Amino acid sequence: MGSKSPLQHIQNLYSNKQAPSSSKMMLIIADELDYLITKDRAVLHDLFMLTTFPFSRCILIGIANSIDLADRFLPRLQSLNCKPMVVTFRAYSKDQILSILQERLLVLPYIVFQQQALELCARKVAAASGDMRKALCVCRSAVEILEAELRESANNMSLVSVGGEFISQQTASALEIFQSQENSTVRIDHMALALSKTFRSPVVDTMQSLPQHQQIILCSAVKFFRGGKKDTTVGELNKSYIDICKSALIPPVGILEFLSMCRVLNDQGLFKLGQSRDDKSKRVTLKVDEADISFALQGVRFFRNCLQ
C-alpha cells in the first residue's frame, strides 16, 4: 500500500473508475455497528462515506441494535446526502417466540419443557425485549436448574442406571440424568427461577418481599379472578383467602387485619380499593398482571401448588 493509510487504500479500491469489464459492485454487510461507535465517530462516518465517492461501487448494509444509530451518532450524513435508509425489524412477539422454541424442541425424542413453562418464558421475554437470544438463554438456564435439582435428588445414590448400564453419578451427563429420572421436565417454577435471574422487576421484587399472609391474599386474588371476573369485594376475597389458609393449615388473620393488609397492598400499587361505607363491600381490583404474581410466587412450593 506504500504511504497510503488503510482507509485511503479502501477508498481507492471502492471508488476508482474501472473498466466496464471489472466494474462489479461490492456489497459490504457490517453487523453490530454499535461496536464501531468511537469517541469521534470517525470509523462509522468513514464507513458510510465509502458509498458517496465518485464512481463508488460500494453498497453498505449495516446491522445495529440502535434503531436511531445514524440520527444520534452521525447527524452530518444527512447534510452530505448520505443518510441511510432504515429498515426496522420488530421484536419477536410472544406467539413467535413460543413457536420457535417449540419447533426447536421437536427434534428431541422426549419432552423437556412443560407447555406452561414455555408460555411463561415467551410471555416474559416478549414483554421485556422480544429478543429471541434471550429466550434461548433463559431456557438453557431453566434446564441447568432442573439438572442441578435432579443431581441433588440423586445424591443419596452412588450409581444410576442408564440403558441397563451403571455409571457414576458424578460423571452422569445431563442427557443421562434426564432419561434416568421420572418427571424430569422443566416445570413452571424452574422457568420462573431462570427468568428471575435474567429479569429483575421491581414489582416482582416487591411481591417476593411481602409477608406470607399478604402473599396469600395476592394468591387468593389470582385464583378468584381466573374465572373471568375483573374485580370482587373485600368480603369475597377474604373468603377465598380463608379457604387457602385452611387448606394449608395456616391460621388466617381476622377481618380487621385482613383489611389492613389490603390497604397496604393498595398503597404499594398491587391492589386498587374502591370506596364504600362498608369495608367488606369495597371493590378490589388487581393492578398487576396475574402472570407477574405467579412468576413472583412460583419459587415457593406452597404457592406453586396453590396457583396450579
PDB file of C-alpha atoms in Angstrom:
ATOM      1  CA  MET A   1       0.000   0.000   0.000  1.00  0.00           C
ATOM      2  CA  GLY A   2       3.084   2.278   0.171  1.00  0.00           C
ATOM      3  CA  SER A   3       2.443   5.509   2.047  1.00  0.00           C
ATOM      4  CA  LYS A   4      -1.315   5.185   1.829  1.00  0.00           C
ATOM      5  CA  SER A   5      -3.266   4.564   5.008  1.00  0.00           C
ATOM      6  CA  PRO A   6      -5.614   1.551   5.177  1.00  0.00           C
ATOM      7  CA  LEU A   7      -8.566   3.943   4.896  1.00  0.00           C
ATOM      8  CA  GLN A   8      -7.171   5.600   1.753  1.00  0.00           C
ATOM      9  CA  HIS A   9      -6.475   2.199   0.228  1.00  0.00           C
ATOM     10  CA  ILE A  10     -10.084   1.109   0.854  1.00  0.00           C
ATOM     11  CA  GLN A  11     -11.415   4.388  -0.524  1.00  0.00           C
ATOM     12  CA  ASN A  12      -9.383   3.973  -3.724  1.00  0.00           C
ATOM     13  CA  LEU A  13     -10.375   0.321  -4.000  1.00  0.00           C
ATOM     14  CA  TYR A  14     -14.086   1.080  -3.912  1.00  0.00           C
ATOM     15  CA  SER A  15     -14.187   4.409  -5.769  1.00  0.00           C
ATOM     16  CA  ASN A  16     -11.644   4.406  -8.639  1.00  0.00           C
ATOM     17  CA  LYS A  17     -13.076   4.366 -12.117  1.00  0.00           C
ATOM     18  CA  GLN A  18     -12.707   0.873 -13.540  1.00  0.00           C
ATOM     19  CA  ALA A  19     -13.014  -0.626 -16.958  1.00  0.00           C
ATOM     20  CA  PRO A  20     -16.564  -1.810 -17.750  1.00  0.00           C
ATOM     21  CA  SER A  21     -15.462  -5.458 -17.592  1.00  0.00           C
ATOM     22  CA  SER A  22     -14.345  -5.124 -13.979  1.00  0.00           C
ATOM     23  CA  SER A  23     -16.956  -2.668 -12.694  1.00  0.00           C
ATOM     24  CA  LYS A  24     -18.655  -5.102 -10.327  1.00  0.00           C
ATOM     25  CA  MET A  25     -20.474  -3.762  -7.309  1.00  0.00           C
ATOM     26  CA  MET A  26     -19.095  -4.583  -3.869  1.00  0.00           C
ATOM     27  CA  LEU A  27     -21.608  -5.442  -1.137  1.00  0.00           C
ATOM     28  CA  ILE A  28     -20.409  -4.854   2.431  1.00  0.00           C
ATOM     29  CA  ILE A  29     -22.501  -6.231   5.291  1.00  0.00           C
ATOM     30  CA  ALA A  30     -21.388  -4.862   8.661  1.00  0.00           C
ATOM     31  CA  ASP A  31     -23.028  -6.458  11.696  1.00  0.00           C
ATOM     32  CA  GLU A  32     -23.061  -4.973  15.218  1.00  0.00           C
ATOM     33  CA  LEU A  33     -22.430  -1.413  14.063  1.00  0.00           C
ATOM     34  CA  ASP A  34     -22.968  -0.275  17.657  1.00  0.00           C
ATOM     35  CA  TYR A  35     -19.486  -1.604  18.487  1.00  0.00           C
ATOM     36  CA  LEU A  36     -17.913   0.652  15.863  1.00  0.00           C
ATOM     37  CA  ILE A  37     -19.005   3.810  17.678  1.00  0.00           C
ATOM     38  CA  THR A  38     -15.828   5.665  18.715  1.00  0.00           C
ATOM     39  CA  LYS A  39     -15.416   8.940  20.555  1.00  0.00           C
ATOM     40  CA  ASP A  40     -15.003  10.967  17.357  1.00  0.00           C
ATOM     41  CA  ARG A  41     -17.396   8.724  15.328  1.00  0.00           C
ATOM     42  CA  ALA A  42     -14.696   8.567  12.627  1.00  0.00           C
ATOM     43  CA  VAL A  43     -14.920   4.834  11.934  1.00  0.00           C
ATOM     44  CA  LEU A  44     -18.655   4.852  11.322  1.00  0.00           C
ATOM     45  CA  HIS A  45     -18.503   8.100   9.360  1.00  0.00           C
ATOM     46  CA  ASP A  46     -15.775   6.842   7.018  1.00  0.00           C
ATOM     47  CA  LEU A  47     -17.611   3.544   6.558  1.00  0.00           C
ATOM     48  CA  PHE A  48     -20.789   5.267   5.403  1.00  0.00           C
ATOM     49  CA  MET A  49     -18.838   7.722   3.244  1.00  0.00           C
ATOM     50  CA  LEU A  50     -17.471   4.865   1.121  1.00  0.00           C
ATOM     51  CA  THR A  51     -20.763   4.888  -0.768  1.00  0.00           C
ATOM     52  CA  THR A  52     -20.528   8.578  -1.697  1.00  0.00           C
ATOM     53  CA  PHE A  53     -17.207   8.801  -3.549  1.00  0.00           C
ATOM     54  CA  PRO A  54     -17.164   9.366  -7.329  1.00  0.00           C
ATOM     55  CA  PHE A  55     -17.511   6.085  -9.215  1.00  0.00           C
ATOM     56  CA  SER A  56     -18.172   4.306  -5.908  1.00  0.00           C
ATOM     57  CA  ARG A  57     -19.002   0.642  -6.397  1.00  0.00           C
ATOM     58  CA  CYS A  58     -19.799   0.053  -2.735  1.00  0.00           C
ATOM     59  CA  ILE A  59     -23.178  -0.905  -1.256  1.00  0.00           C
ATOM     60  CA  LEU A  60     -23.292  -0.870   2.538  1.00  0.00           C
ATOM     61  CA  ILE A  61     -25.751  -2.802   4.703  1.00  0.00           C
ATOM     62  CA  GLY A  62     -25.335  -2.113   8.397  1.00  0.00           C
ATOM     63  CA  ILE A  63     -26.993  -4.045  11.207  1.00  0.00           C
ATOM     64  CA  ALA A  64     -27.355  -2.420  14.612  1.00  0.00           C
ATOM     65  CA  ASN A  65     -29.350  -2.750  17.795  1.00  0.00           C
ATOM     66  CA  SER A  66     -29.949   1.006  17.948  1.00  0.00           C
ATOM     67  CA  ILE A  67     -32.780   1.927  15.604  1.00  0.00           C
ATOM     68  CA  ASP A  68     -31.733   5.608  15.545  1.00  0.00           C
ATOM     69  CA  LEU A  69     -27.994   4.984  15.329  1.00  0.00           C
ATOM     70  CA  ALA A  70     -27.451   7.181  12.261  1.00  0.00           C
ATOM     71  CA  ASP A  71     -29.539  10.078  13.611  1.00  0.00           C
ATOM     72  CA  ARG A  72     -27.904  10.006  17.036  1.00  0.00           C
ATOM     73  CA  PHE A  73     -24.266   9.450  16.143  1.00  0.00           C
ATOM     74  CA  LEU A  74     -23.929  10.565  12.526  1.00  0.00           C
ATOM     75  CA  PRO A  75     -26.108  13.666  12.077  1.00  0.00           C
ATOM     76  CA  ARG A  76     -23.736  15.008   9.391  1.00  0.00           C
ATOM     77  CA  LEU A  77     -24.692  12.217   6.995  1.00  0.00           C
ATOM     78  CA  GLN A  78     -27.957  13.935   6.083  1.00  0.00           C
ATOM     79  CA  SER A  79     -26.214  17.183   5.099  1.00  0.00           C
ATOM     80  CA  LEU A  80     -23.839  15.123   2.936  1.00  0.00           C
ATOM     81  CA  ASN A  81     -26.768  13.389   1.239  1.00  0.00           C
ATOM     82  CA  CYS A  82     -25.616  10.112   2.728  1.00  0.00           C
ATOM     83  CA  LYS A  83     -28.358   9.368   5.225  1.00  0.00           C
ATOM     84  CA  PRO A  84     -29.035   5.607   5.115  1.00  0.00           C
ATOM     85  CA  MET A  85     -32.420   4.066   4.523  1.00  0.00           C
ATOM     86  CA  VAL A  86     -33.555   2.491   7.789  1.00  0.00           C
ATOM     87  CA  VAL A  87     -35.394  -0.829   7.836  1.00  0.00           C
ATOM     88  CA  THR A  88     -36.756  -1.649  11.292  1.00  0.00           C
ATOM     89  CA  PHE A  89     -37.313  -5.252  12.283  1.00  0.00           C
ATOM     90  CA  ARG A  90     -39.905  -5.626  15.009  1.00  0.00           C
ATOM     91  CA  ALA A  91     -39.110  -7.555  18.175  1.00  0.00           C
ATOM     92  CA  TYR A  92     -40.449 -11.098  18.395  1.00  0.00           C
ATOM     93  CA  SER A  93     -43.963 -11.449  19.790  1.00  0.00           C
ATOM     94  CA  LYS A  94     -44.983 -13.964  22.444  1.00  0.00           C
ATOM     95  CA  ASP A  95     -46.521 -16.281  19.847  1.00  0.00           C
ATOM     96  CA  GLN A  96     -43.449 -16.099  17.601  1.00  0.00           C
ATOM     97  CA  ILE A  97     -41.058 -16.873  20.465  1.00  0.00           C
ATOM     98  CA  LEU A  98     -43.230 -19.781  21.601  1.00  0.00           C
ATOM     99  CA  SER A  99     -43.423 -21.155  18.044  1.00  0.00           C
ATOM    100  CA  ILE A 100     -39.637 -21.018  17.572  1.00  0.00           C
ATOM    101  CA  LEU A 101     -38.984 -22.727  20.897  1.00  0.00           C
ATOM    102  CA  GLN A 102     -41.491 -25.481  20.135  1.00  0.00           C
ATOM    103  CA  GLU A 103     -40.027 -26.005  16.678  1.00  0.00           C
ATOM    104  CA  ARG A 104     -36.514 -26.404  18.063  1.00  0.00           C
ATOM    105  CA  LEU A 105     -37.716 -28.906  20.652  1.00  0.00           C
ATOM    106  CA  LEU A 106     -39.381 -31.112  18.040  1.00  0.00           C
ATOM    107  CA  VAL A 107     -36.015 -32.704  17.213  1.00  0.00           C
ATOM    108  CA  LEU A 108     -35.828 -34.244  20.693  1.00  0.00           C
ATOM    109  CA  PRO A 109     -37.373 -37.703  21.227  1.00  0.00           C
ATOM    110  CA  TYR A 110     -38.606 -36.759  24.712  1.00  0.00           C
ATOM    111  CA  ILE A 111     -40.346 -33.834  26.417  1.00  0.00           C
ATOM    112  CA  VAL A 112     -38.038 -31.374  28.164  1.00  0.00           C
ATOM    113  CA  PHE A 113     -40.348 -28.430  28.945  1.00  0.00           C
ATOM    114  CA  GLN A 114     -43.877 -28.282  30.281  1.00  0.00           C
ATOM    115  CA  GLN A 115     -46.067 -26.224  27.963  1.00  0.00           C
ATOM    116  CA  GLN A 116     -46.861 -23.710  30.723  1.00  0.00           C
ATOM    117  CA  ALA A 117     -43.137 -23.159  31.305  1.00  0.00           C
ATOM    118  CA  LEU A 118     -42.533 -22.348  27.629  1.00  0.00           C
ATOM    119  CA  GLU A 119     -45.520 -19.997  27.591  1.00  0.00           C
ATOM    120  CA  LEU A 120     -44.203 -18.176  30.664  1.00  0.00           C
ATOM    121  CA  CYS A 121     -40.789 -17.764  29.033  1.00  0.00           C
ATOM    122  CA  ALA A 122     -42.279 -16.488  25.764  1.00  0.00           C
ATOM    123  CA  ARG A 123     -44.584 -14.056  27.540  1.00  0.00           C
ATOM    124  CA  LYS A 124     -41.886 -12.590  29.771  1.00  0.00           C
ATOM    125  CA  VAL A 125     -39.218 -12.265  27.081  1.00  0.00           C
ATOM    126  CA  ALA A 126     -41.689 -10.702  24.631  1.00  0.00           C
ATOM    127  CA  ALA A 127     -42.755  -8.169  27.248  1.00  0.00           C
ATOM    128  CA  ALA A 128     -39.177  -7.329  28.233  1.00  0.00           C
ATOM    129  CA  SER A 129     -37.284  -7.179  24.946  1.00  0.00           C
ATOM    130  CA  GLY A 130     -38.579  -9.590  22.304  1.00  0.00           C
ATOM    131  CA  ASP A 131     -35.008 -10.858  21.912  1.00  0.00           C
ATOM    132  CA  MET A 132     -35.033 -14.498  20.789  1.00  0.00           C
ATOM    133  CA  ARG A 133     -31.491 -14.984  22.019  1.00  0.00           C
ATOM    134  CA  LYS A 134     -32.642 -14.012  25.496  1.00  0.00           C
ATOM    135  CA  ALA A 135     -35.418 -16.609  25.339  1.00  0.00           C
ATOM    136  CA  LEU A 136     -32.919 -19.322  24.414  1.00  0.00           C
ATOM    137  CA  CYS A 137     -30.615 -18.266  27.262  1.00  0.00           C
ATOM    138  CA  VAL A 138     -33.491 -18.392  29.750  1.00  0.00           C
ATOM    139  CA  CYS A 139     -34.450 -21.890  28.563  1.00  0.00           C
ATOM    140  CA  ARG A 140     -30.843 -23.035  28.902  1.00  0.00           C
ATOM    141  CA  SER A 141     -30.748 -21.636  32.443  1.00  0.00           C
ATOM    142  CA  ALA A 142     -34.016 -23.418  33.317  1.00  0.00           C
ATOM    143  CA  VAL A 143     -32.582 -26.735  32.089  1.00  0.00           C
ATOM    144  CA  GLU A 144     -29.471 -26.182  34.202  1.00  0.00           C
ATOM    145  CA  ILE A 145     -31.655 -25.516  37.250  1.00  0.00           C
ATOM    146  CA  LEU A 146     -33.559 -28.755  36.651  1.00  0.00           C
ATOM    147  CA  GLU A 147     -30.322 -30.654  36.084  1.00  0.00           C
ATOM    148  CA  ALA A 148     -28.938 -29.388  39.410  1.00  0.00           C
ATOM    149  CA  GLU A 149     -32.177 -30.366  41.128  1.00  0.00           C
ATOM    150  CA  LEU A 150     -32.052 -33.881  39.688  1.00  0.00           C
ATOM    151  CA  ARG A 151     -28.409 -34.283  40.677  1.00  0.00           C
ATOM    152  CA  GLU A 152     -29.202 -33.175  44.193  1.00  0.00           C
ATOM    153  CA  SER A 153     -32.134 -35.580  44.465  1.00  0.00           C
ATOM    154  CA  ALA A 154     -29.853 -38.433  43.417  1.00  0.00           C
ATOM    155  CA  ASN A 155     -27.062 -37.576  45.857  1.00  0.00           C
ATOM    156  CA  ASN A 156     -28.019 -40.478  48.100  1.00  0.00           C
ATOM    157  CA  MET A 157     -27.390 -42.894  45.246  1.00  0.00           C
ATOM    158  CA  SER A 158     -23.843 -43.824  44.344  1.00  0.00           C
ATOM    159  CA  LEU A 159     -24.850 -45.229  40.978  1.00  0.00           C
ATOM    160  CA  VAL A 160     -27.599 -44.584  38.475  1.00  0.00           C
ATOM    161  CA  SER A 161     -28.809 -46.974  35.822  1.00  0.00           C
ATOM    162  CA  VAL A 162     -28.952 -45.770  32.252  1.00  0.00           C
ATOM    163  CA  GLY A 163     -29.953 -48.154  29.470  1.00  0.00           C
ATOM    164  CA  GLY A 164     -29.178 -51.193  31.615  1.00  0.00           C
ATOM    165  CA  GLU A 165     -25.664 -49.995  32.489  1.00  0.00           C
ATOM    166  CA  PHE A 166     -24.431 -48.411  35.693  1.00  0.00           C
ATOM    167  CA  ILE A 167     -22.482 -45.199  35.605  1.00  0.00           C
ATOM    168  CA  SER A 168     -21.064 -42.957  38.280  1.00  0.00           C
ATOM    169  CA  GLN A 169     -23.414 -40.197  39.433  1.00  0.00           C
ATOM    170  CA  GLN A 170     -20.534 -37.748  39.360  1.00  0.00           C
ATOM    171  CA  THR A 171     -19.916 -38.366  35.647  1.00  0.00           C
ATOM    172  CA  ALA A 172     -23.529 -38.673  34.539  1.00  0.00           C
ATOM    173  CA  SER A 173     -24.258 -36.324  31.658  1.00  0.00           C
ATOM    174  CA  ALA A 174     -27.295 -34.059  31.576  1.00  0.00           C
ATOM    175  CA  LEU A 175     -28.905 -36.280  28.919  1.00  0.00           C
ATOM    176  CA  GLU A 176     -28.422 -39.420  31.016  1.00  0.00           C
ATOM    177  CA  ILE A 177     -29.877 -37.714  34.074  1.00  0.00           C
ATOM    178  CA  PHE A 178     -32.917 -36.535  32.119  1.00  0.00           C
ATOM    179  CA  GLN A 179     -33.553 -40.009  30.755  1.00  0.00           C
ATOM    180  CA  SER A 180     -32.975 -41.815  34.041  1.00  0.00           C
ATOM    181  CA  GLN A 181     -35.415 -39.927  36.268  1.00  0.00           C
ATOM    182  CA  GLU A 182     -39.164 -39.597  36.241  1.00  0.00           C
ATOM    183  CA  ASN A 183     -40.818 -36.175  35.936  1.00  0.00           C
ATOM    184  CA  SER A 184     -37.571 -34.792  34.539  1.00  0.00           C
ATOM    185  CA  THR A 185     -39.174 -31.911  32.693  1.00  0.00           C
ATOM    186  CA  VAL A 186     -38.673 -28.201  33.179  1.00  0.00           C
ATOM    187  CA  ARG A 187     -41.636 -27.002  35.217  1.00  0.00           C
ATOM    188  CA  ILE A 188     -43.015 -23.517  35.528  1.00  0.00           C
ATOM    189  CA  ASP A 189     -41.148 -22.978  38.823  1.00  0.00           C
ATOM    190  CA  HIS A 190     -37.824 -23.809  37.132  1.00  0.00           C
ATOM    191  CA  MET A 191     -38.625 -21.314  34.373  1.00  0.00           C
ATOM    192  CA  ALA A 192     -39.717 -18.687  36.904  1.00  0.00           C
ATOM    193  CA  LEU A 193     -36.405 -19.006  38.713  1.00  0.00           C
ATOM    194  CA  ALA A 194     -34.453 -18.774  35.454  1.00  0.00           C
ATOM    195  CA  LEU A 195     -36.421 -15.692  34.446  1.00  0.00           C
ATOM    196  CA  SER A 196     -35.882 -14.099  37.842  1.00  0.00           C
ATOM    197  CA  LYS A 197     -32.126 -14.448  37.328  1.00  0.00           C
ATOM    198  CA  THR A 198     -32.404 -12.750  33.947  1.00  0.00           C
ATOM    199  CA  PHE A 199     -35.073 -10.108  34.543  1.00  0.00           C
ATOM    200  CA  ARG A 200     -35.396  -8.363  37.863  1.00  0.00           C
ATOM    201  CA  SER A 201     -38.683  -6.452  38.044  1.00  0.00           C
ATOM    202  CA  PRO A 202     -39.292  -4.016  40.927  1.00  0.00           C
ATOM    203  CA  VAL A 203     -42.884  -5.286  41.134  1.00  0.00           C
ATOM    204  CA  VAL A 204     -41.734  -8.895  41.355  1.00  0.00           C
ATOM    205  CA  ASP A 205     -39.147  -7.958  43.983  1.00  0.00           C
ATOM    206  CA  THR A 206     -41.871  -6.196  45.970  1.00  0.00           C
ATOM    207  CA  MET A 207     -44.190  -9.213  45.908  1.00  0.00           C
ATOM    208  CA  GLN A 208     -41.390 -11.607  46.821  1.00  0.00           C
ATOM    209  CA  SER A 209     -40.513  -9.487  49.867  1.00  0.00           C
ATOM    210  CA  LEU A 210     -44.094  -9.302  51.190  1.00  0.00           C
ATOM    211  CA  PRO A 211     -45.079 -11.072  54.439  1.00  0.00           C
ATOM    212  CA  GLN A 212     -46.592 -14.509  53.917  1.00  0.00           C
ATOM    213  CA  HIS A 213     -50.223 -13.530  54.550  1.00  0.00           C
ATOM    214  CA  GLN A 214     -50.066 -10.663  52.062  1.00  0.00           C
ATOM    215  CA  GLN A 215     -48.684 -13.112  49.500  1.00  0.00           C
ATOM    216  CA  ILE A 216     -51.582 -15.459  50.293  1.00  0.00           C
ATOM    217  CA  ILE A 217     -54.010 -12.588  49.634  1.00  0.00           C
ATOM    218  CA  LEU A 218     -52.394 -11.998  46.227  1.00  0.00           C
ATOM    219  CA  CYS A 219     -52.592 -15.718  45.524  1.00  0.00           C
ATOM    220  CA  SER A 220     -56.287 -15.668  46.524  1.00  0.00           C
ATOM    221  CA  ALA A 221     -56.920 -12.800  44.121  1.00  0.00           C
ATOM    222  CA  VAL A 222     -55.261 -14.658  41.233  1.00  0.00           C
ATOM    223  CA  LYS A 223     -57.398 -17.754  41.830  1.00  0.00           C
ATOM    224  CA  PHE A 224     -60.539 -15.677  42.278  1.00  0.00           C
ATOM    225  CA  PHE A 225     -60.080 -13.702  39.047  1.00  0.00           C
ATOM    226  CA  ARG A 226     -59.270 -16.712  36.889  1.00  0.00           C
ATOM    227  CA  GLY A 227     -62.968 -17.207  36.257  1.00  0.00           C
ATOM    228  CA  GLY A 228     -63.066 -14.053  34.169  1.00  0.00           C
ATOM    229  CA  LYS A 229     -64.012 -11.597  36.909  1.00  0.00           C
ATOM    230  CA  LYS A 230     -62.204  -8.276  36.893  1.00  0.00           C
ATOM    231  CA  ASP A 231     -62.974  -7.265  40.467  1.00  0.00           C
ATOM    232  CA  THR A 232     -64.607  -8.515  43.654  1.00  0.00           C
ATOM    233  CA  THR A 233     -65.442  -7.319  47.146  1.00  0.00           C
ATOM    234  CA  VAL A 234     -63.173  -7.398  50.161  1.00  0.00           C
ATOM    235  CA  GLY A 235     -65.615  -9.816  51.799  1.00  0.00           C
ATOM    236  CA  GLU A 236     -65.498 -12.304  48.907  1.00  0.00           C
ATOM    237  CA  LEU A 237     -61.727 -12.071  48.672  1.00  0.00           C
ATOM    238  CA  ASN A 238     -61.497 -12.715  52.406  1.00  0.00           C
ATOM    239  CA  LYS A 239     -63.473 -15.953  51.964  1.00  0.00           C
ATOM    240  CA  SER A 240     -61.052 -17.106  49.258  1.00  0.00           C
ATOM    241  CA  TYR A 241     -58.114 -16.184  51.484  1.00  0.00           C
ATOM    242  CA  ILE A 242     -59.567 -18.197  54.411  1.00  0.00           C
ATOM    243  CA  ASP A 243     -60.098 -21.242  52.173  1.00  0.00           C
ATOM    244  CA  ILE A 244     -56.441 -21.209  51.106  1.00  0.00           C
ATOM    245  CA  CYS A 245     -55.254 -20.811  54.700  1.00  0.00           C
ATOM    246  CA  LYS A 246     -57.413 -23.726  55.863  1.00  0.00           C
ATOM    247  CA  SER A 247     -56.179 -25.974  53.044  1.00  0.00           C
ATOM    248  CA  ALA A 248     -52.592 -25.305  54.149  1.00  0.00           C
ATOM    249  CA  LEU A 249     -53.389 -25.494  57.880  1.00  0.00           C
ATOM    250  CA  ILE A 250     -52.301 -21.859  58.294  1.00  0.00           C
ATOM    251  CA  PRO A 251     -54.335 -19.839  60.856  1.00  0.00           C
ATOM    252  CA  PRO A 252     -55.997 -16.937  58.962  1.00  0.00           C
ATOM    253  CA  VAL A 253     -55.882 -13.396  60.299  1.00  0.00           C
ATOM    254  CA  GLY A 254     -59.012 -11.601  61.429  1.00  0.00           C
ATOM    255  CA  ILE A 255     -61.074  -9.357  59.177  1.00  0.00           C
ATOM    256  CA  LEU A 256     -59.623  -6.125  60.595  1.00  0.00           C
ATOM    257  CA  GLU A 257     -56.041  -7.248  59.972  1.00  0.00           C
ATOM    258  CA  PHE A 258     -57.095  -8.558  56.546  1.00  0.00           C
ATOM    259  CA  LEU A 259     -58.475  -5.107  55.688  1.00  0.00           C
ATOM    260  CA  SER A 260     -55.249  -3.502  56.893  1.00  0.00           C
ATOM    261  CA  MET A 261     -53.173  -5.768  54.644  1.00  0.00           C
ATOM    262  CA  CYS A 262     -55.422  -4.958  51.665  1.00  0.00           C
ATOM    263  CA  ARG A 263     -54.741  -1.262  52.298  1.00  0.00           C
ATOM    264  CA  VAL A 264     -51.004  -1.977  52.349  1.00  0.00           C
ATOM    265  CA  LEU A 265     -51.287  -3.784  49.001  1.00  0.00           C
ATOM    266  CA  ASN A 266     -53.272  -0.811  47.708  1.00  0.00           C
ATOM    267  CA  ASP A 267     -50.561   1.616  48.853  1.00  0.00           C
ATOM    268  CA  GLN A 268     -47.910  -0.482  47.108  1.00  0.00           C
ATOM    269  CA  GLY A 269     -49.839  -0.331  43.830  1.00  0.00           C
ATOM    270  CA  LEU A 270     -50.689  -4.038  43.748  1.00  0.00           C
ATOM    271  CA  PHE A 271     -54.398  -3.609  44.561  1.00  0.00           C
ATOM    272  CA  LYS A 272     -56.940  -0.906  43.909  1.00  0.00           C
ATOM    273  CA  LEU A 273     -59.528  -0.498  46.669  1.00  0.00           C
ATOM    274  CA  GLY A 274     -62.804   1.184  45.873  1.00  0.00           C
ATOM    275  CA  GLN A 275     -64.862   3.439  48.133  1.00  0.00           C
ATOM    276  CA  SER A 276     -67.670   2.160  50.351  1.00  0.00           C
ATOM    277  CA  ARG A 277     -69.034   2.820  53.825  1.00  0.00           C
ATOM    278  CA  ASP A 278     -68.944  -0.905  54.495  1.00  0.00           C
ATOM    279  CA  ASP A 279     -65.356  -2.132  54.387  1.00  0.00           C
ATOM    280  CA  LYS A 280     -66.400  -5.621  53.292  1.00  0.00           C
ATOM    281  CA  SER A 281     -68.258  -4.147  50.297  1.00  0.00           C
ATOM    282  CA  LYS A 282     -65.263  -2.259  48.914  1.00  0.00           C
ATOM    283  CA  ARG A 283     -64.362  -3.394  45.424  1.00  0.00           C
ATOM    284  CA  VAL A 284     -60.914  -4.910  44.919  1.00  0.00           C
ATOM    285  CA  THR A 285     -59.100  -4.852  41.574  1.00  0.00           C
ATOM    286  CA  LEU A 286     -55.687  -6.273  40.715  1.00  0.00           C
ATOM    287  CA  LYS A 287     -53.291  -3.606  39.471  1.00  0.00           C
ATOM    288  CA  VAL A 288     -50.569  -6.055  38.391  1.00  0.00           C
ATOM    289  CA  ASP A 289     -50.607  -8.823  35.837  1.00  0.00           C
ATOM    290  CA  GLU A 290     -51.621 -12.222  37.172  1.00  0.00           C
ATOM    291  CA  ALA A 291     -48.607 -13.694  35.398  1.00  0.00           C
ATOM    292  CA  ASP A 292     -46.315 -11.417  37.454  1.00  0.00           C
ATOM    293  CA  ILE A 293     -47.865 -12.723  40.680  1.00  0.00           C
ATOM    294  CA  SER A 294     -47.454 -16.324  39.539  1.00  0.00           C
ATOM    295  CA  PHE A 295     -43.908 -15.536  38.450  1.00  0.00           C
ATOM    296  CA  ALA A 296     -43.045 -13.941  41.817  1.00  0.00           C
ATOM    297  CA  LEU A 297     -44.532 -16.724  43.964  1.00  0.00           C
ATOM    298  CA  GLN A 298     -43.694 -19.835  41.934  1.00  0.00           C
ATOM    299  CA  GLY A 299     -40.431 -20.321  43.795  1.00  0.00           C
ATOM    300  CA  VAL A 300     -42.318 -21.379  46.961  1.00  0.00           C
ATOM    301  CA  ARG A 301     -43.846 -24.859  46.775  1.00  0.00           C
ATOM    302  CA  PHE A 302     -46.960 -23.821  48.722  1.00  0.00           C
ATOM    303  CA  PHE A 303     -47.812 -21.023  46.301  1.00  0.00           C
ATOM    304  CA  ARG A 304     -46.799 -23.107  43.284  1.00  0.00           C
ATOM    305  CA  ASN A 305     -49.290 -25.807  44.245  1.00  0.00           C
ATOM    306  CA  CYS A 306     -51.922 -23.199  45.067  1.00  0.00           C
ATOM    307  CA  LEU A 307     -51.604 -21.447  41.715  1.00  0.00           C
ATOM    308  CA  GLN A 308     -51.649 -24.589  39.570  1.00  0.00           C
TER     309      GLN A 308
END
